Amino acid sequence: MKREVFVIENGGIIQNQTPVFKDLTLQIFEGEIAGLAFDNLMEQRFFLELLQGQRPLTSGRICLEEQETDFDAAAKKLCKYTAVIGRKSGLISSITIEDNIFLFSDCGYFIRQRSYRERFRELKEQFGILPDIPDRQQELSIKERIMIELLKAYV
């Protein structure tokens, strides 16, 4: 059985006496990556603010790692594990694809391009994606850019 990492049950968010979310329910299990689509920009903005710890639920409950928790404790962990992939690229155009994926996930002080290249090759094999990828971010198609940003979020 998979372990629940993050759960929102019956979550509500109200803005100026108007409900934005009435019954927000979400379950994320260990090893999953979630993609979400929204009906309108206000829902998207409020949900992202919730995940980034800037907007609390007005009703409902949050569980992290199968433990019910308050919003402040959840917010500290959630913002660490939330990556937003949108229309604008979060990749740096002047560095290689490998550097874009691993640079800020590394705790070291030096760029280790050989290590990054090997880890990128392993990720491509693991997921069976991007066999022929350009070297630079500017050369990526929109689909390739989104796949790279998903890998960056995964790492």
PDB file of C-alpha atoms in Angstrom:
ATOM      1  CA  MET A   1       0.000   0.000   0.000  1.00  0.00           C
ATOM      2  CA  LYS A   2       1.318   3.429  -0.945  1.00  0.00           C
ATOM      3  CA  ARG A   3       1.987   5.959   1.785  1.00  0.00           C
ATOM      4  CA  GLU A   4       0.020   9.216   1.704  1.00  0.00           C
ATOM      5  CA  VAL A   5       2.377  12.170   1.679  1.00  0.00           C
ATOM      6  CA  PHE A   6      -0.108  15.023   1.403  1.00  0.00           C
ATOM      7  CA  VAL A   7      -3.885  15.170   1.893  1.00  0.00           C
ATOM      8  CA  ILE A   8      -6.427  17.980   1.883  1.00  0.00           C
ATOM      9  CA  GLU A   9      -9.941  16.969   2.932  1.00  0.00           C
ATOM     10  CA  ASN A  10     -13.007  19.188   2.548  1.00  0.00           C
ATOM     11  CA  GLY A  11     -10.780  22.228   2.137  1.00  0.00           C
ATOM     12  CA  GLY A  12     -12.335  25.618   1.715  1.00  0.00           C
ATOM     13  CA  ILE A  13     -10.961  29.024   0.855  1.00  0.00           C
ATOM     14  CA  ILE A  14     -13.127  32.120   1.089  1.00  0.00           C
ATOM     15  CA  GLN A  15     -12.234  35.531  -0.319  1.00  0.00           C
ATOM     16  CA  ASN A  16     -14.436  38.544   0.543  1.00  0.00           C
ATOM     17  CA  GLN A  17     -17.306  36.297   1.684  1.00  0.00           C
ATOM     18  CA  THR A  18     -17.174  34.441  -1.659  1.00  0.00           C
ATOM     19  CA  PRO A  19     -16.112  30.784  -1.677  1.00  0.00           C
ATOM     20  CA  VAL A  20     -13.251  30.116  -4.087  1.00  0.00           C
ATOM     21  CA  PHE A  21     -13.008  26.462  -3.021  1.00  0.00           C
ATOM     22  CA  LYS A  22     -15.901  24.774  -1.201  1.00  0.00           C
ATOM     23  CA  ASP A  23     -14.813  21.148  -1.103  1.00  0.00           C
ATOM     24  CA  LEU A  24     -11.157  20.858  -2.092  1.00  0.00           C
ATOM     25  CA  THR A  25      -9.978  17.267  -1.768  1.00  0.00           C
ATOM     26  CA  LEU A  26      -6.525  16.116  -2.845  1.00  0.00           C
ATOM     27  CA  GLN A  27      -4.421  13.020  -2.106  1.00  0.00           C
ATOM     28  CA  ILE A  28      -0.777  12.734  -3.125  1.00  0.00           C
ATOM     29  CA  PHE A  29       1.039   9.449  -2.536  1.00  0.00           C
ATOM     30  CA  GLU A  30       4.756   8.811  -2.204  1.00  0.00           C
ATOM     31  CA  GLY A  31       6.479   8.807  -5.589  1.00  0.00           C
ATOM     32  CA  GLU A  32       3.687  10.659  -7.400  1.00  0.00           C
ATOM     33  CA  ILE A  33       3.920  13.869  -9.346  1.00  0.00           C
ATOM     34  CA  ALA A  34       0.629  15.734  -9.720  1.00  0.00           C
ATOM     35  CA  GLY A  35      -0.438  18.039 -12.505  1.00  0.00           C
ATOM     36  CA  LEU A  36      -3.465  20.250 -11.966  1.00  0.00           C
ATOM     37  CA  ALA A  37      -5.753  22.190 -14.304  1.00  0.00           C
ATOM     38  CA  PHE A  38      -8.030  24.975 -13.103  1.00  0.00           C
ATOM     39  CA  ASP A  39     -11.289  26.484 -14.348  1.00  0.00           C
ATOM     40  CA  ASN A  40     -10.122  30.021 -13.712  1.00  0.00           C
ATOM     41  CA  LEU A  41      -7.038  32.020 -12.808  1.00  0.00           C
ATOM     42  CA  MET A  42      -8.283  32.951  -9.336  1.00  0.00           C
ATOM     43  CA  GLU A  43      -8.574  29.266  -8.364  1.00  0.00           C
ATOM     44  CA  GLN A  44      -5.098  28.629  -9.717  1.00  0.00           C
ATOM     45  CA  ARG A  45      -3.597  31.617  -7.881  1.00  0.00           C
ATOM     46  CA  PHE A  46      -5.264  30.722  -4.554  1.00  0.00           C
ATOM     47  CA  PHE A  47      -4.206  27.080  -4.800  1.00  0.00           C
ATOM     48  CA  LEU A  48      -0.599  28.040  -5.546  1.00  0.00           C
ATOM     49  CA  GLU A  49      -0.652  30.486  -2.644  1.00  0.00           C
ATOM     50  CA  LEU A  50      -1.951  27.658  -0.434  1.00  0.00           C
ATOM     51  CA  LEU A  51       0.909  25.368  -1.512  1.00  0.00           C
ATOM     52  CA  GLN A  52       3.459  28.139  -1.028  1.00  0.00           C
ATOM     53  CA  GLY A  53       2.223  28.855   2.505  1.00  0.00           C
ATOM     54  CA  GLN A  54       0.789  32.285   1.720  1.00  0.00           C
ATOM     55  CA  ARG A  55      -2.945  31.493   2.006  1.00  0.00           C
ATOM     56  CA  PRO A  56      -4.425  29.161   4.635  1.00  0.00           C
ATOM     57  CA  LEU A  57      -7.526  27.027   4.283  1.00  0.00           C
ATOM     58  CA  THR A  58     -10.585  28.598   5.896  1.00  0.00           C
ATOM     59  CA  SER A  59     -12.068  25.143   6.491  1.00  0.00           C
ATOM     60  CA  GLY A  60     -11.076  21.501   6.133  1.00  0.00           C
ATOM     61  CA  ARG A  61      -7.995  19.640   7.230  1.00  0.00           C
ATOM     62  CA  ILE A  62      -4.460  18.991   6.024  1.00  0.00           C
ATOM     63  CA  CYS A  63      -2.411  15.853   6.632  1.00  0.00           C
ATOM     64  CA  LEU A  64       1.283  15.479   5.916  1.00  0.00           C
ATOM     65  CA  GLU A  65       2.918  12.072   5.958  1.00  0.00           C
ATOM     66  CA  GLU A  66      -0.288  10.540   7.372  1.00  0.00           C
ATOM     67  CA  GLN A  67      -0.379  12.957  10.333  1.00  0.00           C
ATOM     68  CA  GLU A  68      -2.970  15.710  10.693  1.00  0.00           C
ATOM     69  CA  THR A  69      -1.171  19.017  11.029  1.00  0.00           C
ATOM     70  CA  ASP A  70      -1.885  22.716  11.271  1.00  0.00           C
ATOM     71  CA  PHE A  71      -1.455  25.002   8.299  1.00  0.00           C
ATOM     72  CA  ASP A  72       1.786  26.663   9.457  1.00  0.00           C
ATOM     73  CA  ALA A  73       3.582  23.332   9.871  1.00  0.00           C
ATOM     74  CA  ALA A  74       2.234  22.104   6.534  1.00  0.00           C
ATOM     75  CA  ALA A  75       3.215  25.323   4.752  1.00  0.00           C
ATOM     76  CA  LYS A  76       6.880  24.948   5.725  1.00  0.00           C
ATOM     77  CA  LYS A  77       7.065  21.519   4.103  1.00  0.00           C
ATOM     78  CA  LEU A  78       4.776  22.214   1.158  1.00  0.00           C
ATOM     79  CA  CYS A  79       6.709  25.166  -0.217  1.00  0.00           C
ATOM     80  CA  LYS A  80       9.849  22.997  -0.286  1.00  0.00           C
ATOM     81  CA  TYR A  81       8.175  20.344  -2.428  1.00  0.00           C
ATOM     82  CA  THR A  82       6.138  22.528  -4.781  1.00  0.00           C
ATOM     83  CA  ALA A  83       7.325  23.422  -8.265  1.00  0.00           C
ATOM     84  CA  VAL A  84       5.244  25.477 -10.656  1.00  0.00           C
ATOM     85  CA  ILE A  85       5.601  24.931 -14.380  1.00  0.00           C
ATOM     86  CA  GLY A  86       3.870  27.619 -16.370  1.00  0.00           C
ATOM     87  CA  ARG A  87       4.012  29.441 -19.666  1.00  0.00           C
ATOM     88  CA  LYS A  88       7.248  31.204 -18.815  1.00  0.00           C
ATOM     89  CA  SER A  89      10.297  29.013 -18.601  1.00  0.00           C
ATOM     90  CA  GLY A  90      11.990  28.530 -15.263  1.00  0.00           C
ATOM     91  CA  LEU A  91      15.144  27.369 -17.042  1.00  0.00           C
ATOM     92  CA  ILE A  92      18.284  29.469 -17.415  1.00  0.00           C
ATOM     93  CA  SER A  93      19.032  29.970 -21.110  1.00  0.00           C
ATOM     94  CA  SER A  94      22.803  30.406 -20.813  1.00  0.00           C
ATOM     95  CA  ILE A  95      23.580  27.008 -19.248  1.00  0.00           C
ATOM     96  CA  THR A  96      23.200  23.392 -20.360  1.00  0.00           C
ATOM     97  CA  ILE A  97      20.083  21.306 -19.842  1.00  0.00           C
ATOM     98  CA  GLU A  98      21.902  19.126 -17.288  1.00  0.00           C
ATOM     99  CA  ASP A  99      22.977  22.176 -15.297  1.00  0.00           C
ATOM    100  CA  ASN A 100      19.400  23.485 -15.329  1.00  0.00           C
ATOM    101  CA  ILE A 101      18.099  20.235 -13.853  1.00  0.00           C
ATOM    102  CA  PHE A 102      20.678  19.600 -11.137  1.00  0.00           C
ATOM    103  CA  LEU A 103      22.341  22.934 -10.321  1.00  0.00           C
ATOM    104  CA  PHE A 104      20.085  24.088  -7.488  1.00  0.00           C
ATOM    105  CA  SER A 105      19.276  20.615  -6.190  1.00  0.00           C
ATOM    106  CA  ASP A 106      22.941  20.052  -5.376  1.00  0.00           C
ATOM    107  CA  CYS A 107      24.256  21.081  -1.978  1.00  0.00           C
ATOM    108  CA  GLY A 108      27.805  21.514  -3.266  1.00  0.00           C
ATOM    109  CA  TYR A 109      29.563  24.710  -4.233  1.00  0.00           C
ATOM    110  CA  PHE A 110      30.843  23.567  -7.631  1.00  0.00           C
ATOM    111  CA  ILE A 111      29.136  22.602 -10.867  1.00  0.00           C
ATOM    112  CA  ARG A 112      29.898  18.959 -11.619  1.00  0.00           C
ATOM    113  CA  GLN A 113      28.991  18.685 -15.295  1.00  0.00           C
ATOM    114  CA  ARG A 114      30.233  15.108 -15.749  1.00  0.00           C
ATOM    115  CA  SER A 115      28.108  13.955 -12.820  1.00  0.00           C
ATOM    116  CA  TYR A 116      25.119  15.954 -14.089  1.00  0.00           C
ATOM    117  CA  ARG A 117      25.458  14.423 -17.586  1.00  0.00           C
ATOM    118  CA  GLU A 118      25.499  10.901 -16.151  1.00  0.00           C
ATOM    119  CA  ARG A 119      22.534  11.541 -13.845  1.00  0.00           C
ATOM    120  CA  PHE A 120      20.582  13.087 -16.753  1.00  0.00           C
ATOM    121  CA  ARG A 121      21.295  10.038 -18.929  1.00  0.00           C
ATOM    122  CA  GLU A 122      20.015   7.786 -16.119  1.00  0.00           C
ATOM    123  CA  LEU A 123      16.818   9.855 -15.742  1.00  0.00           C
ATOM    124  CA  LYS A 124      16.157   9.732 -19.493  1.00  0.00           C
ATOM    125  CA  GLU A 125      16.556   5.938 -19.437  1.00  0.00           C
ATOM    126  CA  GLN A 126      14.456   5.549 -16.290  1.00  0.00           C
ATOM    127  CA  PHE A 127      11.517   7.448 -17.773  1.00  0.00           C
ATOM    128  CA  GLY A 128      12.111   6.526 -21.419  1.00  0.00           C
ATOM    129  CA  ILE A 129      12.007  10.137 -22.597  1.00  0.00           C
ATOM    130  CA  LEU A 130      13.969  12.695 -24.588  1.00  0.00           C
ATOM    131  CA  PRO A 131      16.348  10.436 -26.564  1.00  0.00           C
ATOM    132  CA  ASP A 132      17.602  13.293 -28.786  1.00  0.00           C
ATOM    133  CA  ILE A 133      17.582  16.492 -26.772  1.00  0.00           C
ATOM    134  CA  PRO A 134      19.370  19.738 -27.718  1.00  0.00           C
ATOM    135  CA  ASP A 135      22.218  20.966 -25.510  1.00  0.00           C
ATOM    136  CA  ARG A 136      20.810  24.408 -24.745  1.00  0.00           C
ATOM    137  CA  GLN A 137      17.505  25.585 -23.331  1.00  0.00           C
ATOM    138  CA  GLN A 138      16.874  27.993 -26.260  1.00  0.00           C
ATOM    139  CA  GLU A 139      16.752  25.038 -28.683  1.00  0.00           C
ATOM    140  CA  LEU A 140      14.006  23.148 -26.797  1.00  0.00           C
ATOM    141  CA  SER A 141      10.473  22.752 -28.088  1.00  0.00           C
ATOM    142  CA  ILE A 142       7.657  23.645 -25.671  1.00  0.00           C
ATOM    143  CA  LYS A 143       7.030  19.955 -24.960  1.00  0.00           C
ATOM    144  CA  GLU A 144      10.736  19.315 -24.289  1.00  0.00           C
ATOM    145  CA  ARG A 145      10.939  22.370 -21.999  1.00  0.00           C
ATOM    146  CA  ILE A 146       8.003  21.141 -19.933  1.00  0.00           C
ATOM    147  CA  MET A 147       9.555  17.668 -19.700  1.00  0.00           C
ATOM    148  CA  ILE A 148      12.852  19.200 -18.525  1.00  0.00           C
ATOM    149  CA  GLU A 149      11.024  21.311 -15.934  1.00  0.00           C
ATOM    150  CA  LEU A 150       9.202  18.179 -14.720  1.00  0.00           C
ATOM    151  CA  LEU A 151      12.554  16.405 -14.347  1.00  0.00           C
ATOM    152  CA  LYS A 152      13.920  19.430 -12.488  1.00  0.00           C
ATOM    153  CA  ALA A 153      10.937  19.294 -10.116  1.00  0.00           C
ATOM    154  CA  TYR A 154      11.414  15.538  -9.682  1.00  0.00           C
ATOM    155  CA  VAL A 155      15.076  15.915  -8.755  1.00  0.00           C
TER     156      VAL A 155
END
